[in-house]
PDB file of C-alpha atoms and ligand atoms in Angstrom:
ATOM      1  CA  UNK A   1      94.499 103.130  95.260  1.00 52.00           C
ATOM      2  CA  UNK A   2      95.937 100.017  96.981  1.00 60.00           C
ATOM      3  CA  UNK A   3      97.560  98.758  93.792  1.00 77.00           C
ATOM      4  CA  UNK A   4      99.316 102.051  93.062  1.00 75.00           C
ATOM      5  CA  UNK A   5     102.818 100.631  93.824  1.00 80.00           C
ATOM      6  CA  UNK A   6     102.069  97.783  91.396  1.00 85.00           C
ATOM      7  CA  UNK A   7     100.963 100.273  88.732  1.00 80.00           C
ATOM      8  CA  UNK A   8     104.153 102.263  89.188  1.00 78.00           C
ATOM      9  CA  UNK A   9     106.243  99.079  88.833  1.00 84.00           C
ATOM     10  CA  UNK A  10     104.257  98.226  85.690  1.00 86.00           C
ATOM     11  CA  UNK A  11     104.745 101.735  84.297  1.00 81.00           C
ATOM     12  CA  UNK A  12     108.450 101.456  85.082  1.00 82.00           C
ATOM     13  CA  UNK A  13     108.575  98.191  83.095  1.00 88.00           C
ATOM     14  CA  UNK A  14     106.734  99.756  80.143  1.00 87.00           C
ATOM     15  CA  UNK A  15     109.022 102.800  80.144  1.00 86.00           C
ATOM     16  CA  UNK A  16     112.185 100.655  80.247  1.00 88.00           C
ATOM     17  CA  UNK A  17     110.805  98.462  77.443  1.00 91.00           C
ATOM     18  CA  UNK A  18     110.331 101.612  75.331  1.00 89.00           C
ATOM     19  CA  UNK A  19     113.616 103.285  76.255  1.00 91.00           C
ATOM     20  CA  UNK A  20     115.927 100.286  75.671  1.00 94.00           C
ATOM     21  CA  UNK A  21     115.351  99.867  71.899  1.00 94.00           C
ATOM     22  CA  UNK A  22     115.465 103.664  71.345  1.00 95.00           C
ATOM     23  CA  UNK A  23     118.748 103.787  73.278  1.00 95.00           C
ATOM     24  CA  UNK A  24     120.292 101.003  71.155  1.00 97.00           C
ATOM     25  CA  UNK A  25     119.342 102.806  67.927  1.00 97.00           C
ATOM     26  CA  UNK A  26     120.662 106.174  69.187  1.00 97.00           C
ATOM     27  CA  UNK A  27     123.880 104.537  70.418  1.00 97.00           C
ATOM     28  CA  UNK A  28     124.502 102.973  67.005  1.00 97.00           C
ATOM     29  CA  UNK A  29     123.604 106.100  65.023  1.00 98.00           C
ATOM     30  CA  UNK A  30     125.725 108.495  67.099  1.00 97.00           C
ATOM     31  CA  UNK A  31     128.670 106.074  67.367  1.00 97.00           C
ATOM     32  CA  UNK A  32     128.893 106.040  63.568  1.00 97.00           C
ATOM     33  CA  UNK A  33     128.246 109.779  63.073  1.00 97.00           C
ATOM     34  CA  UNK A  34     130.727 110.933  65.734  1.00 95.00           C
ATOM     35  CA  UNK A  35     133.371 108.637  64.233  1.00 95.00           C
ATOM     36  CA  UNK A  36     133.270 110.691  61.030  1.00 96.00           C
ATOM     37  CA  UNK A  37     132.142 114.169  62.153  1.00 97.00           C
ATOM     38  CA  UNK A  38     133.337 114.708  65.740  1.00 95.00           C
ATOM     39  CA  UNK A  39     133.181 118.328  66.954  1.00 95.00           C
ATOM     40  CA  UNK A  40     135.901 117.879  69.599  1.00 94.00           C
ATOM     41  CA  UNK A  41     138.610 115.239  69.879  1.00 92.00           C
ATOM     42  CA  UNK A  42     137.508 113.081  72.814  1.00 87.00           C
ATOM     43  CA  UNK A  43     137.049 109.475  73.880  1.00 88.00           C
ATOM     44  CA  UNK A  44     133.948 107.744  72.470  1.00 92.00           C
ATOM     45  CA  UNK A  45     130.785 108.227  74.527  1.00 94.00           C
ATOM     46  CA  UNK A  46     130.970 104.742  76.076  1.00 94.00           C
ATOM     47  CA  UNK A  47     134.273 105.647  77.727  1.00 93.00           C
ATOM     48  CA  UNK A  48     132.950 108.848  79.344  1.00 91.00           C
ATOM     49  CA  UNK A  49     134.007 109.168  82.993  1.00 91.00           C
ATOM     50  CA  UNK A  50     130.438 109.913  84.089  1.00 94.00           C
ATOM     51  CA  UNK A  51     128.737 107.348  81.862  1.00 96.00           C
ATOM     52  CA  UNK A  52     126.991 105.569  84.768  1.00 97.00           C
ATOM     53  CA  UNK A  53     125.569 108.903  85.999  1.00 97.00           C
ATOM     54  CA  UNK A  54     124.211 109.694  82.532  1.00 97.00           C
ATOM     55  CA  UNK A  55     122.736 106.204  82.098  1.00 96.00           C
ATOM     56  CA  UNK A  56     120.917 106.566  85.448  1.00 96.00           C
ATOM     57  CA  UNK A  57     119.350 109.875  84.284  1.00 97.00           C
ATOM     58  CA  UNK A  58     118.618 108.336  80.884  1.00 96.00           C
ATOM     59  CA  UNK A  59     116.253 105.770  82.451  1.00 93.00           C
ATOM     60  CA  UNK A  60     115.097 107.705  85.533  1.00 93.00           C
ATOM     61  CA  UNK A  61     114.050 110.903  83.720  1.00 95.00           C
ATOM     62  CA  UNK A  62     111.522 109.378  81.240  1.00 92.00           C
ATOM     63  CA  UNK A  63     109.897 107.438  84.071  1.00 91.00           C
ATOM     64  CA  UNK A  64     109.640 110.481  86.351  1.00 92.00           C
ATOM     65  CA  UNK A  65     108.386 112.628  83.482  1.00 92.00           C
ATOM     66  CA  UNK A  66     105.708 110.081  82.597  1.00 89.00           C
ATOM     67  CA  UNK A  67     104.440 109.603  86.165  1.00 89.00           C
ATOM     68  CA  UNK A  68     104.325 113.376  86.817  1.00 92.00           C
ATOM     69  CA  UNK A  69     102.759 114.234  83.450  1.00 90.00           C
ATOM     70  CA  UNK A  70      99.953 111.686  83.806  1.00 88.00           C
ATOM     71  CA  UNK A  71      99.431 112.536  87.504  1.00 90.00           C
ATOM     72  CA  UNK A  72      99.215 116.285  86.857  1.00 92.00           C
ATOM     73  CA  UNK A  73      96.949 115.827  83.845  1.00 90.00           C
ATOM     74  CA  UNK A  74      94.497 113.681  85.812  1.00 88.00           C
ATOM     75  CA  UNK A  75      94.612 116.163  88.703  1.00 90.00           C
ATOM     76  CA  UNK A  76      94.184 119.173  86.393  1.00 90.00           C
ATOM     77  CA  UNK A  77      91.400 117.521  84.390  1.00 87.00           C
ATOM     78  CA  UNK A  78      89.441 116.866  87.541  1.00 87.00           C
ATOM     79  CA  UNK A  79      90.170 120.143  89.400  1.00 88.00           C
ATOM     80  CA  UNK A  80      90.008 122.619  86.501  1.00 87.00           C
ATOM     81  CA  UNK A  81      88.008 120.956  83.735  1.00 85.00           C
ATOM     82  CA  UNK A  82      85.702 118.962  85.992  1.00 85.00           C
ATOM     83  CA  UNK A  83      86.443 115.719  84.136  1.00 84.00           C
ATOM     84  CA  UNK A  84      86.174 112.977  86.754  1.00 82.00           C
ATOM     85  CA  UNK A  85      84.880 109.502  85.774  1.00 84.00           C
ATOM     86  CA  UNK A  86      87.343 106.888  84.500  1.00 83.00           C
ATOM     87  CA  UNK A  87      85.750 106.817  81.007  1.00 87.00           C
ATOM     88  CA  UNK A  88      85.759 110.610  80.726  1.00 87.00           C
ATOM     89  CA  UNK A  89      89.401 110.728  81.846  1.00 84.00           C
ATOM     90  CA  UNK A  90      90.373 108.110  79.266  1.00 84.00           C
ATOM     91  CA  UNK A  91      88.489 110.022  76.551  1.00 85.00           C
ATOM     92  CA  UNK A  92      90.240 113.252  77.587  1.00 85.00           C
ATOM     93  CA  UNK A  93      93.601 111.510  77.562  1.00 81.00           C
ATOM     94  CA  UNK A  94      92.884 109.968  74.161  1.00 81.00           C
ATOM     95  CA  UNK A  95      91.410 112.941  72.332  1.00 85.00           C
ATOM     96  CA  UNK A  96      92.163 116.181  74.164  1.00 87.00           C
ATOM     97  CA  UNK A  97      89.223 118.594  74.530  1.00 87.00           C
ATOM     98  CA  UNK A  98      87.687 121.772  73.185  1.00 90.00           C
ATOM     99  CA  UNK A  99      88.428 123.634  69.928  1.00 93.00           C
ATOM    100  CA  UNK A 100      92.193 122.880  69.746  1.00 93.00           C
ATOM    101  CA  UNK A 101      91.543 119.129  69.694  1.00 92.00           C
ATOM    102  CA  UNK A 102      89.321 119.608  66.585  1.00 93.00           C
ATOM    103  CA  UNK A 103      92.277 120.832  64.504  1.00 95.00           C
ATOM    104  CA  UNK A 104      94.139 118.343  62.248  1.00 95.00           C
ATOM    105  CA  UNK A 105      96.528 116.259  64.318  1.00 94.00           C
ATOM    106  CA  UNK A 106      99.631 117.349  62.349  1.00 95.00           C
ATOM    107  CA  UNK A 107      98.732 120.999  63.019  1.00 97.00           C
ATOM    108  CA  UNK A 108      98.205 120.341  66.743  1.00 96.00           C
ATOM    109  CA  UNK A 109     101.640 118.679  66.801  1.00 96.00           C
ATOM    110  CA  UNK A 110     103.270 121.646  65.086  1.00 97.00           C
ATOM    111  CA  UNK A 111     101.455 124.107  67.369  1.00 97.00           C
ATOM    112  CA  UNK A 112     102.628 122.118  70.383  1.00 97.00           C
ATOM    113  CA  UNK A 113     106.261 122.145  69.173  1.00 98.00           C
ATOM    114  CA  UNK A 114     106.296 125.913  68.503  1.00 98.00           C
ATOM    115  CA  UNK A 115     104.428 127.001  71.659  1.00 98.00           C
ATOM    116  CA  UNK A 116     106.310 124.635  73.973  1.00 98.00           C
ATOM    117  CA  UNK A 117     109.631 125.741  72.497  1.00 98.00           C
ATOM    118  CA  UNK A 118     108.788 129.427  73.090  1.00 98.00           C
ATOM    119  CA  UNK A 119     107.803 128.757  76.717  1.00 98.00           C
ATOM    120  CA  UNK A 120     110.870 126.568  77.255  1.00 98.00           C
ATOM    121  CA  UNK A 121     113.103 129.315  75.845  1.00 98.00           C
ATOM    122  CA  UNK A 122     111.995 131.717  78.612  1.00 98.00           C
ATOM    123  CA  UNK A 123     112.027 129.034  81.309  1.00 98.00           C
ATOM    124  CA  UNK A 124     115.564 128.156  80.220  1.00 98.00           C
ATOM    125  CA  UNK A 125     116.597 131.811  80.589  1.00 97.00           C
ATOM    126  CA  UNK A 126     114.943 131.866  84.006  1.00 97.00           C
ATOM    127  CA  UNK A 127     116.988 128.804  85.031  1.00 96.00           C
ATOM    128  CA  UNK A 128     120.178 130.628  84.060  1.00 94.00           C
ATOM    129  CA  UNK A 129     119.541 133.315  86.655  1.00 90.00           C
ATOM    130  CA  UNK A 130     119.386 133.818  90.405  1.00 85.00           C
ATOM    131  CA  UNK A 131     118.033 131.094  92.642  1.00 90.00           C
ATOM    132  CA  UNK A 132     117.169 128.740  89.784  1.00 94.00           C
ATOM    133  CA  UNK A 133     120.705 128.265  88.425  1.00 93.00           C
ATOM    134  CA  UNK A 134     121.725 125.661  91.044  1.00 93.00           C
ATOM    135  CA  UNK A 135     119.125 123.255  89.622  1.00 95.00           C
ATOM    136  CA  UNK A 136     120.047 123.861  85.985  1.00 95.00           C
ATOM    137  CA  UNK A 137     123.796 123.735  86.790  1.00 94.00           C
ATOM    138  CA  UNK A 138     123.396 119.938  86.937  1.00 96.00           C
ATOM    139  CA  UNK A 139     122.594 119.901  83.215  1.00 96.00           C
ATOM    140  CA  UNK A 140     125.658 122.049  82.541  1.00 95.00           C
ATOM    141  CA  UNK A 141     127.981 119.870  84.627  1.00 94.00           C
ATOM    142  CA  UNK A 142     128.859 117.450  81.767  1.00 93.00           C
ATOM    143  CA  UNK A 143     132.474 118.006  80.780  1.00 92.00           C
ATOM    144  CA  UNK A 144     132.430 115.266  78.169  1.00 93.00           C
ATOM    145  CA  UNK A 145     129.301 116.382  76.396  1.00 95.00           C
ATOM    146  CA  UNK A 146     127.717 113.718  74.208  1.00 97.00           C
ATOM    147  CA  UNK A 147     124.276 112.425  73.177  1.00 97.00           C
ATOM    148  CA  UNK A 148     123.893 110.379  76.382  1.00 97.00           C
ATOM    149  CA  UNK A 149     124.227 113.638  78.438  1.00 96.00           C
ATOM    150  CA  UNK A 150     120.881 114.842  77.041  1.00 97.00           C
ATOM    151  CA  UNK A 151     118.750 113.555  79.938  1.00 97.00           C
ATOM    152  CA  UNK A 152     120.905 114.982  82.733  1.00 97.00           C
ATOM    153  CA  UNK A 153     118.316 117.239  84.358  1.00 97.00           C
ATOM    154  CA  UNK A 154     117.527 117.844  88.014  1.00 97.00           C
ATOM    155  CA  UNK A 155     113.853 116.902  88.755  1.00 97.00           C
ATOM    156  CA  UNK A 156     113.090 120.534  89.764  1.00 97.00           C
ATOM    157  CA  UNK A 157     114.386 121.686  86.368  1.00 97.00           C
ATOM    158  CA  UNK A 158     112.364 118.940  84.676  1.00 97.00           C
ATOM    159  CA  UNK A 159     109.219 119.835  86.604  1.00 96.00           C
ATOM    160  CA  UNK A 160     109.423 123.591  85.938  1.00 96.00           C
ATOM    161  CA  UNK A 161     110.476 122.879  82.365  1.00 96.00           C
ATOM    162  CA  UNK A 162     109.186 120.261  79.955  1.00 95.00           C
ATOM    163  CA  UNK A 163     106.625 118.725  82.327  1.00 96.00           C
ATOM    164  CA  UNK A 164     104.944 122.045  83.228  1.00 96.00           C
ATOM    165  CA  UNK A 165     104.867 123.099  79.576  1.00 97.00           C
ATOM    166  CA  UNK A 166     103.481 119.726  78.398  1.00 95.00           C
ATOM    167  CA  UNK A 167     100.734 119.827  81.013  1.00 94.00           C
ATOM    168  CA  UNK A 168      99.776 123.464  80.213  1.00 95.00           C
ATOM    169  CA  UNK A 169      99.425 122.724  76.488  1.00 96.00           C
ATOM    170  CA  UNK A 170      97.576 119.427  76.980  1.00 94.00           C
ATOM    171  CA  UNK A 171      95.242 121.115  79.480  1.00 93.00           C
ATOM    172  CA  UNK A 172      94.629 123.845  76.878  1.00 94.00           C
ATOM    173  CA  UNK A 173      93.133 121.081  74.741  1.00 92.00           C
ATOM    174  CA  UNK A 174      95.863 119.749  72.436  1.00 95.00           C
ATOM    175  CA  UNK A 175      95.353 116.008  72.017  1.00 93.00           C
ATOM    176  CA  UNK A 176      97.902 113.861  73.899  1.00 90.00           C
ATOM    177  CA  UNK A 177      97.934 111.738  70.716  1.00 91.00           C
ATOM    178  CA  UNK A 178     100.448 114.158  69.206  1.00 93.00           C
ATOM    179  CA  UNK A 179     103.008 112.722  71.658  1.00 90.00           C
ATOM    180  CA  UNK A 180     103.161 109.636  69.414  1.00 89.00           C
ATOM    181  CA  UNK A 181     105.388 111.564  66.995  1.00 90.00           C
ATOM    182  CA  UNK A 182     106.342 114.637  69.053  1.00 94.00           C
ATOM    183  CA  UNK A 183     107.814 112.332  71.758  1.00 91.00           C
ATOM    184  CA  UNK A 184     110.206 110.415  69.438  1.00 92.00           C
ATOM    185  CA  UNK A 185     111.129 113.673  67.658  1.00 95.00           C
ATOM    186  CA  UNK A 186     112.116 115.477  70.889  1.00 95.00           C
ATOM    187  CA  UNK A 187     113.979 112.404  72.197  1.00 95.00           C
ATOM    188  CA  UNK A 188     115.990 112.100  69.002  1.00 97.00           C
ATOM    189  CA  UNK A 189     116.525 115.844  68.625  1.00 97.00           C
ATOM    190  CA  UNK A 190     117.720 116.392  72.200  1.00 97.00           C
ATOM    191  CA  UNK A 191     120.198 113.505  71.832  1.00 98.00           C
ATOM    192  CA  UNK A 192     121.267 114.999  68.474  1.00 98.00           C
ATOM    193  CA  UNK A 193     122.019 118.520  69.813  1.00 98.00           C
ATOM    194  CA  UNK A 194     124.141 117.074  72.634  1.00 98.00           C
ATOM    195  CA  UNK A 195     126.066 114.678  70.342  1.00 98.00           C
ATOM    196  CA  UNK A 196     129.740 115.345  69.708  1.00 97.00           C
ATOM    197  CA  UNK A 197     129.122 116.436  66.103  1.00 97.00           C
ATOM    198  CA  UNK A 198     130.477 119.379  64.125  1.00 96.00           C
ATOM    199  CA  UNK A 199     127.207 119.788  62.219  1.00 97.00           C
ATOM    200  CA  UNK A 200     125.785 123.282  61.691  1.00 95.00           C
ATOM    201  CA  UNK A 201     123.345 122.303  58.875  1.00 94.00           C
ATOM    202  CA  UNK A 202     124.496 125.315  56.811  1.00 92.00           C
ATOM    203  CA  UNK A 203     121.676 127.827  56.223  1.00 93.00           C
ATOM    204  CA  UNK A 204     119.309 125.625  58.244  1.00 96.00           C
ATOM    205  CA  UNK A 205     121.200 126.671  61.379  1.00 95.00           C
ATOM    206  CA  UNK A 206     118.563 129.414  61.702  1.00 96.00           C
ATOM    207  CA  UNK A 207     115.718 126.899  61.431  1.00 97.00           C
ATOM    208  CA  UNK A 208     116.667 123.959  63.635  1.00 98.00           C
ATOM    209  CA  UNK A 209     118.944 123.737  66.690  1.00 98.00           C
ATOM    210  CA  UNK A 210     122.085 121.782  65.782  1.00 98.00           C
ATOM    211  CA  UNK A 211     124.889 120.139  67.784  1.00 98.00           C
ATOM    212  CA  UNK A 212     127.214 123.140  67.243  1.00 97.00           C
ATOM    213  CA  UNK A 213     124.425 125.574  68.249  1.00 97.00           C
ATOM    214  CA  UNK A 214     123.708 123.772  71.522  1.00 98.00           C
ATOM    215  CA  UNK A 215     127.334 122.969  72.301  1.00 97.00           C
ATOM    216  CA  UNK A 216     128.023 126.732  72.319  1.00 97.00           C
ATOM    217  CA  UNK A 217     125.369 126.977  75.022  1.00 97.00           C
ATOM    218  CA  UNK A 218     127.311 124.432  77.118  1.00 96.00           C
ATOM    219  CA  UNK A 219     130.611 126.373  76.977  1.00 94.00           C
ATOM    220  CA  UNK A 220     131.837 128.655  79.795  1.00 90.00           C
ATOM    221  CA  UNK A 221     129.753 131.765  80.523  1.00 84.00           C
ATOM    222  CA  UNK A 222     132.217 134.213  78.968  1.00 84.00           C
ATOM    223  CA  UNK A 223     132.458 132.064  75.829  1.00 86.00           C
ATOM    224  CA  UNK A 224     128.874 131.248  74.873  1.00 82.00           C
ATOM    225  CA  UNK A 225     127.129 129.964  77.995  1.00 83.00           C
ATOM    226  CA  UNK A 226     124.677 132.844  77.977  1.00 89.00           C
ATOM    227  CA  UNK A 227     123.472 132.311  74.416  1.00 96.00           C
ATOM    228  CA  UNK A 228     121.497 129.755  72.367  1.00 97.00           C
ATOM    229  CA  UNK A 229     118.734 129.026  74.894  1.00 98.00           C
ATOM    230  CA  UNK A 230     116.293 127.595  72.339  1.00 98.00           C
ATOM    231  CA  UNK A 231     115.683 123.857  72.493  1.00 97.00           C
ATOM    232  CA  UNK A 232     114.429 123.277  68.950  1.00 98.00           C
ATOM    233  CA  UNK A 233     113.980 126.535  66.992  1.00 98.00           C
ATOM    234  CA  UNK A 234     116.864 129.077  67.050  1.00 98.00           C
ATOM    235  CA  UNK A 235     114.377 131.735  65.886  1.00 98.00           C
ATOM    236  CA  UNK A 236     113.749 132.611  69.570  1.00 98.00           C
ATOM    237  CA  UNK A 237     117.445 133.385  70.091  1.00 98.00           C
ATOM    238  CA  UNK A 238     117.507 135.451  66.885  1.00 98.00           C
ATOM    239  CA  UNK A 239     114.356 137.368  67.936  1.00 98.00           C
ATOM    240  CA  UNK A 240     115.485 137.989  71.516  1.00 98.00           C
ATOM    241  CA  UNK A 241     119.171 138.683  70.769  1.00 97.00           C
ATOM    242  CA  UNK A 242     120.865 135.599  72.224  1.00 97.00           C
ATOM    243  CA  UNK A 243     121.937 133.786  69.039  1.00 97.00           C
ATOM    244  CA  UNK A 244     125.610 132.730  68.703  1.00 96.00           C
ATOM    245  CA  UNK A 245     127.113 130.752  65.809  1.00 95.00           C
ATOM    246  CA  UNK A 246     130.593 132.181  65.030  1.00 94.00           C
ATOM    247  CA  UNK A 247     131.830 131.358  61.512  1.00 90.00           C
ATOM    248  CA  UNK A 248     134.737 128.918  61.175  1.00 89.00           C
ATOM    249  CA  UNK A 249     134.903 128.262  64.892  1.00 92.00           C
ATOM    250  CA  UNK A 250     133.757 125.302  66.940  1.00 94.00           C
ATOM    251  CA  UNK A 251     132.768 125.272  70.621  1.00 93.00           C
ATOM    252  CA  UNK A 252     135.218 123.579  72.969  1.00 90.00           C
ATOM    253  CA  UNK A 253     135.386 122.994  76.748  1.00 88.00           C
ATOM    254  CA  UNK A 254     132.164 122.243  78.595  1.00 92.00           C
ATOM    255  CA  UNK A 255     130.983 122.254  82.195  1.00 86.00           C
ATOM    256  CA  UNK A 256     134.028 124.127  83.455  1.00 72.00           C
ATOM    257  CA  UNK A 257     131.963 126.555  85.558  1.00 72.00           C
ATOM    258  CA  UNK A 258     130.652 123.654  87.643  1.00 70.00           C
ATOM    259  CA  UNK A 259     133.614 122.138  89.442  1.00 69.00           C
ATOM    260  CA  UNK A 260     131.874 121.807  92.828  1.00 86.00           C
ATOM    261  CA  UNK A 261     129.130 119.510  91.507  1.00 91.00           C
ATOM    262  CA  UNK A 262     129.446 115.811  92.460  1.00 92.00           C
ATOM    263  CA  UNK A 263     129.908 113.395  89.591  1.00 91.00           C
ATOM    264  CA  UNK A 264     127.335 110.801  90.664  1.00 93.00           C
ATOM    265  CA  UNK A 265     123.552 111.105  90.458  1.00 96.00           C
ATOM    266  CA  UNK A 266     122.661 110.993  94.181  1.00 96.00           C
ATOM    267  CA  UNK A 267     125.118 113.792  94.971  1.00 95.00           C
ATOM    268  CA  UNK A 268     123.810 115.779  92.017  1.00 95.00           C
ATOM    269  CA  UNK A 269     120.167 115.407  93.089  1.00 95.00           C
ATOM    270  CA  UNK A 270     121.084 116.676  96.574  1.00 95.00           C
ATOM    271  CA  UNK A 271     123.395 119.421  95.300  1.00 93.00           C
ATOM    272  CA  UNK A 272     120.879 122.320  94.950  1.00 92.00           C
ATOM    273  CA  UNK A 273     119.569 121.774  98.487  1.00 92.00           C
ATOM    274  CA  UNK A 274     123.043 121.557 100.048  1.00 86.00           C
ATOM    275  CA  UNK A 275     124.117 124.556  98.044  1.00 72.00           C
ATOM    276  CA  UNK A 276     121.177 126.457  99.511  1.00 64.00           C
ATOM    277  CA  UNK A 277     122.325 125.709 103.048  1.00 48.00           C
ATOM    278  CA  UNK A 278     125.899 126.711 102.280  1.00 45.00           C
ATOM    279  CA  UNK A 279     124.785 130.150 101.003  1.00 45.00           C
TER     280      UNK A 279
HETATM  281 ZN1  LIG X   1     121.279 126.039  79.989  1.00 58.10          ZN
HETATM  282 ZN1  LIG X   2     122.054 120.817  76.958  1.00 58.10          ZN
END
C-alpha cells in the first residue's frame, strides 16, 4: 500500500492524457455547431465568466469518478463476491462475472445504458427534493450553460449518482469492458445535451435526450426546472409524467434560482455544508 500516492499520481496522469484529446475534439465540434445552431444568443463558450470553474470540474470529475469506481468495485468484489487475489480481481475487472457477463457485449452495453438511465432518473428526482437539492444545486448554478458545464457536479451528487449506479451494475455482473464504448458515448452525449444548440432532433426527441430537452431542465423551477430528468432516454419522463418540449419555443435563462452559490469551485464544493449550518 506504500506506493498508493504514486499510483494515484499515475492514474491522474493517465486520466489527463485521455481527457485532453477528447476535450480538444469536443471543443472543436461544439464551437462549429454552436456557431450555426445556437439555442440562445450568448458569448462563445471560451468567454464564459465561469470557464475556469468548469475546466476544473472537467478534469477533477473524471479522476474522482475513476478512483472511486475502481476502489468501490475492488471493495465490493472482495466483501460481497469473495473475490480476493490479484489475478481473480483482474479477471473480474476484465470480464465481469456470472450470467450477465455471458451475454453478447453489445447487449450488456445496451442493458447497462437502459438500466443505469432508469436508476439515474429516480436519483435525479431525489436530488431535486429536500435535503439533497443543495448538492445538485451546484450543477444547476451555470448561468451560461454550454457543453463545458456538463461536468459541474458536486462529489456527493456524483457519488450517489453515476458512480453508485455504475458500481451496482458492474457488481451485478455486467462486464466493465462495455465502458470502452459506453464511456465515450456518455461523455459525448452529456456534453451534447448541455451545448448551446437549438436541436430537438424532430421525432427523435422522444428517443434521445437533446440539447433543447435538457436545457429546459436547467431553466427556472416555474418554467421547466421540474421536468426532463432523464439523462439519455426521455422515455422515463414520458412514462412518469415529467416530459416537457413545448412546440416553437426555446428554453432561455439558466441557473437563476441559484444566486447564493459561489462562482469558483472551492466555494461550490463547500457550499452544501455551509448551507447546512446556515439552516
Ligand atoms: Zn437537475
Ligand atoms: Zn445538466
